[in-house]
Coordinates of C-alpha atoms in Angstrom, one line a residue:
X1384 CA 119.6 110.0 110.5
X1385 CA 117.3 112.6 109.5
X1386 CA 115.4 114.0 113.1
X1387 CA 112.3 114.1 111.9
X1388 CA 111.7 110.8 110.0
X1389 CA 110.5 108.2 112.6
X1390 CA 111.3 104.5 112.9
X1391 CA 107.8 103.9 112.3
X1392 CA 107.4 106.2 108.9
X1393 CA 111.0 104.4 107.8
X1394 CA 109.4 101.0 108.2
X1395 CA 105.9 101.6 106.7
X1396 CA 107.9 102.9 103.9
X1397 CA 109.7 99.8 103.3
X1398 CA 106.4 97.8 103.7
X1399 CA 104.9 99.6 100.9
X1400 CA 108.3 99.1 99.0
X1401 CA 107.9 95.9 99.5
X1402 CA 104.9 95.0 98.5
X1403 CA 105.5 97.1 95.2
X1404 CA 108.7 94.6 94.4
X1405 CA 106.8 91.3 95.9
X1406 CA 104.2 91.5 93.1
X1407 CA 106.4 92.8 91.0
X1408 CA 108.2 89.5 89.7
X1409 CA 108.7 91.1 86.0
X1410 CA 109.4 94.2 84.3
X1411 CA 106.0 94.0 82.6
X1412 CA 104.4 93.2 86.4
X1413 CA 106.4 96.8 87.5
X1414 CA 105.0 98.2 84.8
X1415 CA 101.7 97.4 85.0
X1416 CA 101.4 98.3 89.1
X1417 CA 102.7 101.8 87.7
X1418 CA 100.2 102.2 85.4
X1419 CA 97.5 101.9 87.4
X1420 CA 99.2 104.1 90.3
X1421 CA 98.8 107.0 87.2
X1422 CA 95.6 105.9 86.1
X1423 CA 94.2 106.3 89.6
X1424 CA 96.2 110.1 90.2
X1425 CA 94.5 111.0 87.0
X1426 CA 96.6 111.0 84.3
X1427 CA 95.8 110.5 80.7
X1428 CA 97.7 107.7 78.6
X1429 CA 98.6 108.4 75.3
X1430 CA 100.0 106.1 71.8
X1431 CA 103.1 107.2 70.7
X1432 CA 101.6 106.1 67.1
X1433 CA 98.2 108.3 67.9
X1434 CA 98.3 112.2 67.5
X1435 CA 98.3 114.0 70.9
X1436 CA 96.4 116.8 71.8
X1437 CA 98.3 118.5 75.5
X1438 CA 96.7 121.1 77.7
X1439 CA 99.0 122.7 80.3
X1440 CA 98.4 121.3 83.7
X1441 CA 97.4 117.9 82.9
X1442 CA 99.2 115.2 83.5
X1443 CA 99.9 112.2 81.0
X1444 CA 101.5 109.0 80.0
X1445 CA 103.0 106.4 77.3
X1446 CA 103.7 103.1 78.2
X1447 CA 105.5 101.0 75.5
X1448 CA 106.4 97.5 74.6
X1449 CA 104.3 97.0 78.1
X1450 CA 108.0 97.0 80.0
X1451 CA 109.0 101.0 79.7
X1452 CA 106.7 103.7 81.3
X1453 CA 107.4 107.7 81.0
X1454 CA 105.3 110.6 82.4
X1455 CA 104.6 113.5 82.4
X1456 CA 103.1 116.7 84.1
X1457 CA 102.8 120.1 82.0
X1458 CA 103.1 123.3 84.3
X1459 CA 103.6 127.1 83.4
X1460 CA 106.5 127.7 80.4
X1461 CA 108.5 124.4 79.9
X1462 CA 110.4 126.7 76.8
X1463 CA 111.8 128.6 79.9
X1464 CA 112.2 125.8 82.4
X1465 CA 112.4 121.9 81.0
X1466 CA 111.4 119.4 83.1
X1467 CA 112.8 118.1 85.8
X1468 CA 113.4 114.4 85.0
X1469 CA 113.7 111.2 86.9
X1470 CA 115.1 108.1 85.2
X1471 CA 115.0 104.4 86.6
X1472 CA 114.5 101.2 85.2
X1473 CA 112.2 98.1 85.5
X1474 CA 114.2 95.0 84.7
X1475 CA 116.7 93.0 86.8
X1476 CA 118.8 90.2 86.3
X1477 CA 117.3 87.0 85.9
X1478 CA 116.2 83.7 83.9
X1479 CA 114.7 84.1 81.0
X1480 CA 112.9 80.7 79.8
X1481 CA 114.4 79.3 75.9
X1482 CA 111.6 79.1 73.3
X1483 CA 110.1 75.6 73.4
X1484 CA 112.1 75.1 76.3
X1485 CA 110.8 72.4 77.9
X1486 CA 113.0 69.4 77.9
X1487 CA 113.2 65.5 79.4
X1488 CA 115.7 65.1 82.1
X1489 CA 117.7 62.1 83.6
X1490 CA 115.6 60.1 86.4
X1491 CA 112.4 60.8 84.4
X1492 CA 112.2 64.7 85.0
X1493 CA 111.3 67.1 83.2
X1494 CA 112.7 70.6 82.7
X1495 CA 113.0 74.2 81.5
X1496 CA 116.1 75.5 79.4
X1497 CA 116.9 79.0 80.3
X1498 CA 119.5 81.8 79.7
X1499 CA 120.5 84.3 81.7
X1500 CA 119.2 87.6 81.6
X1501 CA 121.6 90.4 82.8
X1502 CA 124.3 89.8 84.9
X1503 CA 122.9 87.7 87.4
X1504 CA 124.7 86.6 90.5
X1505 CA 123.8 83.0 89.4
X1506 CA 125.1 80.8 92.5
X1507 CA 122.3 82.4 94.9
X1508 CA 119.5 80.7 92.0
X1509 CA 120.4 77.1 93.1
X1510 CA 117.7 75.6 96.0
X1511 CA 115.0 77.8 96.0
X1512 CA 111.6 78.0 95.0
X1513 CA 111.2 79.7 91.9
X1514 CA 108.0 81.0 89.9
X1515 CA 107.3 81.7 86.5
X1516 CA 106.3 84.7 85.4
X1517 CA 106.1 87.5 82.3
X1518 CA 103.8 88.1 78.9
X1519 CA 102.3 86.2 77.0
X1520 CA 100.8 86.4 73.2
X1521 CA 97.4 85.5 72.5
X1522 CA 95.3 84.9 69.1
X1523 CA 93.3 87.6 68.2
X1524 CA 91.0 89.4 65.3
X1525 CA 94.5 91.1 64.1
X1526 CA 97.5 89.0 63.1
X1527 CA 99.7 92.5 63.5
X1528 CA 98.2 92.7 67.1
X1529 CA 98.1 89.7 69.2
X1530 CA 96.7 90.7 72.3
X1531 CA 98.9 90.3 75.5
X1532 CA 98.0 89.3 78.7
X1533 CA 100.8 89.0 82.0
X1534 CA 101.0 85.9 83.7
X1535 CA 101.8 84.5 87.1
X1536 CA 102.1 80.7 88.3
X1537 CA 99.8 80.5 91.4
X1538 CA 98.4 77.1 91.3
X1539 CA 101.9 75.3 91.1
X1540 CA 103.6 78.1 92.6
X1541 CA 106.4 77.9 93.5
X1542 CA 107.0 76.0 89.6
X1543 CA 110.3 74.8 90.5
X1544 CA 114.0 74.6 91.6
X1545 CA 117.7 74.3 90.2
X1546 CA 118.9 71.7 92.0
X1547 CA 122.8 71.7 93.0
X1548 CA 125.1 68.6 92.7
X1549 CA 125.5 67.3 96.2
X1550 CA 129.1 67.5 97.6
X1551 CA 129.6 64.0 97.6
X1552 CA 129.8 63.9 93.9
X1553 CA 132.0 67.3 93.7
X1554 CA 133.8 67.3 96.9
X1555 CA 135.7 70.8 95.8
X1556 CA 132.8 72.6 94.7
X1557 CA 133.5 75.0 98.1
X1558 CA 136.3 75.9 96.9
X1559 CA 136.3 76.6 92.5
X1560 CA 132.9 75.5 91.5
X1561 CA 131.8 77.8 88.0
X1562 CA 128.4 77.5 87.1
X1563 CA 127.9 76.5 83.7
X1564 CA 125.0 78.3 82.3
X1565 CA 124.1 75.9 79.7
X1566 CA 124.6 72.8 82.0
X1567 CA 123.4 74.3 85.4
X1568 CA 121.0 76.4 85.2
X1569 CA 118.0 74.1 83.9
X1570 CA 115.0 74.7 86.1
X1571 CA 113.5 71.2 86.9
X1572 CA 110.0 71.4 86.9
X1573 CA 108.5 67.8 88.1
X1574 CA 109.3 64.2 87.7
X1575 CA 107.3 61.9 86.0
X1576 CA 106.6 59.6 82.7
X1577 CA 103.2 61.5 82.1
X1578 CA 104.6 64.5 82.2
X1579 CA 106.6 64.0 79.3
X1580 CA 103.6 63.7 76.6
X1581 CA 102.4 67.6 77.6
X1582 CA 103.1 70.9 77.3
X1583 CA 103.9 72.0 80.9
X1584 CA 104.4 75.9 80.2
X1585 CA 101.2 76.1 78.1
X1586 CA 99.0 74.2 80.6
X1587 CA 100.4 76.2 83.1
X1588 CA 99.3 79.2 81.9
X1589 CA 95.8 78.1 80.3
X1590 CA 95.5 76.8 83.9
X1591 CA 96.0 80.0 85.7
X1592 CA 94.5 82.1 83.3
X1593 CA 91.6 80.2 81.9
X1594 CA 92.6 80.4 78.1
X1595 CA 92.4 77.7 75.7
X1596 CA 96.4 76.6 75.3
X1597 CA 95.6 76.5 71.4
X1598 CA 95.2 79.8 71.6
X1599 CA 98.8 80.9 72.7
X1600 CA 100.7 82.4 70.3
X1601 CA 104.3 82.7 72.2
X1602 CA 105.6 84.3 75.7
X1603 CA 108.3 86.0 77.6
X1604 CA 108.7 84.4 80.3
X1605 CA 111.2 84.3 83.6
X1606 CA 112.2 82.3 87.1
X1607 CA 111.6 84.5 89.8
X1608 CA 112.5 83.9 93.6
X1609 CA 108.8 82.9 95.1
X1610 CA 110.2 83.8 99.0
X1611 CA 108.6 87.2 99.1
X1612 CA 110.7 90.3 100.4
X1613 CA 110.8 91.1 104.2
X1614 CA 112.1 93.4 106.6
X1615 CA 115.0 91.7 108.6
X1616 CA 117.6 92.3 111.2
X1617 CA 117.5 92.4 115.2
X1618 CA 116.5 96.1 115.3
X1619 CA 114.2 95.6 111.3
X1620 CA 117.0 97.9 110.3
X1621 CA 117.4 95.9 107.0
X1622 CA 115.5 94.9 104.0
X1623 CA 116.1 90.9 102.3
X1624 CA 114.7 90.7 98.9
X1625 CA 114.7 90.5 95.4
X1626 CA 115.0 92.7 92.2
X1627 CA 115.7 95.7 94.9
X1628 CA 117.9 96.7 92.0
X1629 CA 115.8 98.6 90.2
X1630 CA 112.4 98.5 91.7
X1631 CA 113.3 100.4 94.4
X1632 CA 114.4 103.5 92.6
X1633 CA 111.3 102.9 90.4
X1634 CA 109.4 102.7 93.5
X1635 CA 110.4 105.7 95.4
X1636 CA 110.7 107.9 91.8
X1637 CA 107.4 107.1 91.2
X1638 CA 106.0 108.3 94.4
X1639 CA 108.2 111.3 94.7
X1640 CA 106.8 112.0 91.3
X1641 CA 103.1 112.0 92.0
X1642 CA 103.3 113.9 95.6
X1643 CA 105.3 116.5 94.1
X1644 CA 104.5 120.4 94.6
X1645 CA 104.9 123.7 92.7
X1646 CA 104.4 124.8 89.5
X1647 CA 107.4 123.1 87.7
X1648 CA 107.0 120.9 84.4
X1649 CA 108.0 117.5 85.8
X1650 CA 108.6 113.8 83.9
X1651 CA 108.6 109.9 85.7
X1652 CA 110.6 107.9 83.3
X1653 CA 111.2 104.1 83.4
X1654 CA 113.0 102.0 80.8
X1655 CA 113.0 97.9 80.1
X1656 CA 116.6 96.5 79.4
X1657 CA 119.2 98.4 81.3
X1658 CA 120.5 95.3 82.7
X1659 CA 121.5 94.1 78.8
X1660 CA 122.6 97.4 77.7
X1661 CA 119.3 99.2 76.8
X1662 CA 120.1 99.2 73.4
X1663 CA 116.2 98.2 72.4
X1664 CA 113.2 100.0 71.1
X1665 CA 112.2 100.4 74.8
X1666 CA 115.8 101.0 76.7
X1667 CA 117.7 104.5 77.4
X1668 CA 119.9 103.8 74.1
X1669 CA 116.6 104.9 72.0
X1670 CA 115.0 107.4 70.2
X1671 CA 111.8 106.9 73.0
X1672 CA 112.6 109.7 75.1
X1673 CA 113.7 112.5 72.4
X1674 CA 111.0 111.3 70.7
X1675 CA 108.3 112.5 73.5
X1676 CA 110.2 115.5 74.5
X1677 CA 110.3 117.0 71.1
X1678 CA 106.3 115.4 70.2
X1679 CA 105.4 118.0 73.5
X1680 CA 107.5 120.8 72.3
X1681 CA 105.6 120.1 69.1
X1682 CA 102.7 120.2 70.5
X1683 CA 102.8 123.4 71.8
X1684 CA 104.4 125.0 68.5
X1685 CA 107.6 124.6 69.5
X1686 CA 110.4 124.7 66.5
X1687 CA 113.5 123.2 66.4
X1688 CA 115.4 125.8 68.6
X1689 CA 112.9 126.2 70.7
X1690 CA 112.7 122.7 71.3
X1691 CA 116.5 122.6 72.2
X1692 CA 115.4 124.8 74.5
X1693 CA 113.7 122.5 76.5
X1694 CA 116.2 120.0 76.6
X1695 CA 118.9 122.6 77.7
X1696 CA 116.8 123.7 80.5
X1697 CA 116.4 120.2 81.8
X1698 CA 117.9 118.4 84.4
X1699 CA 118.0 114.5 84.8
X1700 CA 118.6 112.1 87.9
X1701 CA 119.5 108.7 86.9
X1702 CA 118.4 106.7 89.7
X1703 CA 119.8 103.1 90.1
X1704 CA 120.9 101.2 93.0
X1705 CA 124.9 101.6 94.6
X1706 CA 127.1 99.5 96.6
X1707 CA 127.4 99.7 100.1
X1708 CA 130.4 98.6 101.5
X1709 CA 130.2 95.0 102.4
X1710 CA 130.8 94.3 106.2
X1711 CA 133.2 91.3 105.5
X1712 CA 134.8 92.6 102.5
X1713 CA 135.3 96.2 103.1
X1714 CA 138.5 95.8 100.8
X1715 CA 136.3 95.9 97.6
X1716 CA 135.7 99.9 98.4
X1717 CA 137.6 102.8 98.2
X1718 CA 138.3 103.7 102.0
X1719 CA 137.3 107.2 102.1
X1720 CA 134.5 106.1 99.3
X1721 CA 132.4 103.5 100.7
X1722 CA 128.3 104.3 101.7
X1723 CA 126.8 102.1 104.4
X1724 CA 123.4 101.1 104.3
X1725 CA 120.5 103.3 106.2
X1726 CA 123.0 106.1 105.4
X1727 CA 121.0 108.0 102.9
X1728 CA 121.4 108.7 99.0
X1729 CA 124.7 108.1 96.8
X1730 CA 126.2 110.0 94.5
X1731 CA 127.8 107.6 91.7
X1732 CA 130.6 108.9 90.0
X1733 CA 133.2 107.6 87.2
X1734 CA 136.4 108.9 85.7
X1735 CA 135.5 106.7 82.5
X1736 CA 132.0 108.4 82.7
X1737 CA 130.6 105.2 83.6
X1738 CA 128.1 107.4 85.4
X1739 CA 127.1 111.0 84.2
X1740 CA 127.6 112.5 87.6
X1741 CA 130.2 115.6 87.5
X1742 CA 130.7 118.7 90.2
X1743 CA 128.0 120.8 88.6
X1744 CA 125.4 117.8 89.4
X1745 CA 126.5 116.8 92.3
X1746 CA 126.2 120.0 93.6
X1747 CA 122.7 120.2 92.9
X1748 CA 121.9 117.1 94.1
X1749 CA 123.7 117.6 98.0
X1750 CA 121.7 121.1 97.9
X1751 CA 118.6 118.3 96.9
X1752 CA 119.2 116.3 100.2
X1753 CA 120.0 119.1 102.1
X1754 CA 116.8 121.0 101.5
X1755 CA 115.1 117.3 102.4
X1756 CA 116.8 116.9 105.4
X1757 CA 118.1 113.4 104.4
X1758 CA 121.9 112.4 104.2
X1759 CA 123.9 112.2 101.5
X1760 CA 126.7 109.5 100.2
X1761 CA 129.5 109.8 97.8
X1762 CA 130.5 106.6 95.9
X1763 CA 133.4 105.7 93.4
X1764 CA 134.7 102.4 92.4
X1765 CA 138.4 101.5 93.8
X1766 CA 140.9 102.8 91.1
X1767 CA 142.1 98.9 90.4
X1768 CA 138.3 97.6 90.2
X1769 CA 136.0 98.3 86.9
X1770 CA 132.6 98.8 87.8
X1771 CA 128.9 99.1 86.5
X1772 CA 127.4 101.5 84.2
X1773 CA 123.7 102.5 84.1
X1774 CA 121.3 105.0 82.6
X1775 CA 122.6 108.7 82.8
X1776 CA 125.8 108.0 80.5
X1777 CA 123.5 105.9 77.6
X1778 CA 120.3 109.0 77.8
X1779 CA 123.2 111.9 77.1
X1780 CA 124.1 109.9 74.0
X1781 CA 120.6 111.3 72.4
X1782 CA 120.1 114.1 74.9
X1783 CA 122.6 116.4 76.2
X1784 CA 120.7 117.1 79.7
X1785 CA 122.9 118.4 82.7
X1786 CA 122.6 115.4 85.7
X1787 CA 123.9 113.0 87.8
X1788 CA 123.9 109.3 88.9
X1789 CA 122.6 108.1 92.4
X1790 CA 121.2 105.7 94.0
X1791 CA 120.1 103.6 97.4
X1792 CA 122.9 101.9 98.9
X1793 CA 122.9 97.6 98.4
X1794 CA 124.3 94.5 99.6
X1795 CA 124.8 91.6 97.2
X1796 CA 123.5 93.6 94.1
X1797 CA 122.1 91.0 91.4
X1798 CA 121.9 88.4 93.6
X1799 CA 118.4 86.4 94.1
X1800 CA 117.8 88.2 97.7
X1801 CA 119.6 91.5 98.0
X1802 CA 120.0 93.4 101.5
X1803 CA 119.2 97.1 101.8
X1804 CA 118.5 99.5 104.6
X1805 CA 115.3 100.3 105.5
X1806 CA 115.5 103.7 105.9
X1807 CA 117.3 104.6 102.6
X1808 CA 113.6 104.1 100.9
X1809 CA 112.3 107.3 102.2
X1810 CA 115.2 109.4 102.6
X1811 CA 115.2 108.6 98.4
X1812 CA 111.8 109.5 98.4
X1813 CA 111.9 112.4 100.0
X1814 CA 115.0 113.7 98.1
X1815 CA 113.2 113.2 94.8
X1816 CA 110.2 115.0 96.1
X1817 CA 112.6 117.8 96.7
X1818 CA 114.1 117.6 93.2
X1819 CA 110.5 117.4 91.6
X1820 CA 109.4 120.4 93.7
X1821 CA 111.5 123.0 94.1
X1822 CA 110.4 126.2 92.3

């Protein structure tokens, strides 16, 4: 532990974490929350299909498709230095609600279809309340641009609950039960024969929102886990709650990002869809990030060499959530590879270059934590056991920036309710702040 972070900063940090993630119930909720955080520090927002006009010193921002965010502060020669770049992402596994999904059930019930988004740990969705929650598309003067608007379910929240099968009808479901997603994942909504004749999802949201359900063009819209986050554990040495993976690292960049120091060029970047790949108009497998890193060069005359430049003399963290080794299955880890929780910071590497980390920047990340006083973890996935993937690997596809891969260490990753340290928040904070500031 770090000897001069206190119990009580640890814990106030995970508070704030916390209520970051608990009204964050979708990527388009995370996004919104960060866009006001830059708003309010002064930063300008700009359209990626606008011209821009940057001044040195400013800071600004694009945020796109409403689920990806990436900003930016312009200090002293970027041609000379880059930026120093933190990557995260906003989306998590989950349930994503079928078009026209609503559907009659046995015993008079009425229901949602939904598929799975990401690679959710699906068994920990059965019995608990669950909200709705995501975008949806209203009517407007411009059939091109139907205005958008987030929702939430208050009123009815929680919406609903995927019931399991008591054991009297499946008496060895303790022992090789597989979920089938089509079959078992329907979220039952109520029960009722008056139900039937309306449009739950639209009421629901014309309810909340006071909107004319006429008016509603389409949505995207997701179960979420309506138990809220909390801190946990005899000694509050843990953290129990949902979409930790990614919103922590989101979180933490964000801040690290906007109490940064010095005179370096700096850039805040999170992407929508990692957990499906990122291979959208708004993931790490685009054009989106090149795209504003060359626009900027542009903007300050910059030609194609000089440009390259830039990128060259950057530096990316991919920041994603790691495993900690799991107190009853220790076996799943490498022995001499395996971070515990509250231990600090992770460094992810891969053989397969799942992850982008090599010795060059690993290096510069312990040097990182060791100018923030916070502990550092090495992580790599037992030689028999494939593992994960996330954004450093899919940005060098488009951009060849020296980096590496880390990340907070976590318990039951993709599950509903995921279990992380408590201090691990701000010794990621205060690691990134390092990154971001050092001249």
């Amino acid at each position: 532990m770090a000897t001069d972070i206190s119990k009580q900063e640890m814990i106030a940090e995970a508070e704030d974490l916390l209520e970051f993630i608990n009204s964050s119930p979708t990527a388009y909720h995370a996004t919104i929350r960060v866009v006001a955080k830059l708003l309010d520090a002064g930063f300008e927002e700009l359209r990626m299909h606008a011209p821009w006009d940057l001044e040195l010193g400013k800071g600004y921002f694009v945020c796109y498709n409403d689920s990806t965010v990436v900003a930016f502060v312009l200090n002293r020669s970027i041609l000379a230095e880059g930026f120093r770049i933190v990557a995260s992402h906003t989306d998590f596994p989950t349930l994503r609600v079928k078009p026209c999904g609503q559907t009659s059930g046995a015993g008079s019930t009425i229901k949602l279809r939904t598929e799975t988004y990401g690679g959710a740990l699906l068994y920990t969705w059965f019995d608990r309340p669950l909200g709705l929650a995501g975008r949806v598309m209203m009517r407007s003067s411009s059939p091109l641009h139907p205005e958008t608007i987030l929702f939430r379910s208050k009123y009815y929240e929680p919406v609903g609950v995927i019931p399991s099968v008591a054991i009297h009808f499946n008496r060895s479901v303790n022992d090789n039960f597989a979920v089938n997603k089509q079959v078992d994942m329907q979220l039952l909504v109520g029960s009722g024969d008056s139900l039937r004749q309306s449009d739950c999802i639209k009421e629901l949201i014309a309810r909340e929102r006071d909107i004319d359900p006429a008016d509603i063009l389409d949505y995207d819209l997701y179960a979420y886990d309506a138990n809220p986050g909390r801190i946990a554990g005899y000694n509050n040495s843990l953290i129990v709650a949902p979409r930790q993976d990614n919103l922590t690292m989101g979180y933490e960049s964000l801040r690290a990002f906007l109490s940064a120091e010095g005179e370096t060029s700096r850039m805040f970047v999170a992407f929508d869809n990692e957990e499906v790949g990122s291979s959208t108009k708004q993931g790490a497998d685009s054009q989106l990030l090149a795209d504003i890193l060359y626009r900027i060069a542009g903007n300050f005359g910059c030609g194609v060499q000089d440009s390259q430049r830039i990128i060259y003399n950057s530096f990316l963290v991919s920041a994603d959530m790691a495993h900690a080794v799991h107190p009853n299955h220790p076996e799943y880890h490498d022995p001499s590879l395996a971070p515990c929780l509250n231990g600090g910071p992770v460094i992810k590497y891969n053989a397969a270059q799942k992850y982008m980390t090599d010795a060059d920047g690993a290096a510069v990340f312990r040097e990182v934590c060791d100018l923030a006083g916070v502990p550092c973890q090495s992580f790599a996935n037992r030689s028999d056991l494939a593992g994960g993937s996330t954004l450093g690997n899919i940005l060098t596809r488009h951009l060849p920036l020296r980096g590496v891969d880390v990340g907070n260490p976590l318990l039951a990753m993709h599950s509903v309710a995921e279990t992380g340290g408590v201090a691990d928040g701000l010794y990621m904070f205060r690691a990134l702040r390092e990154f971001y500031s050092i001249e």
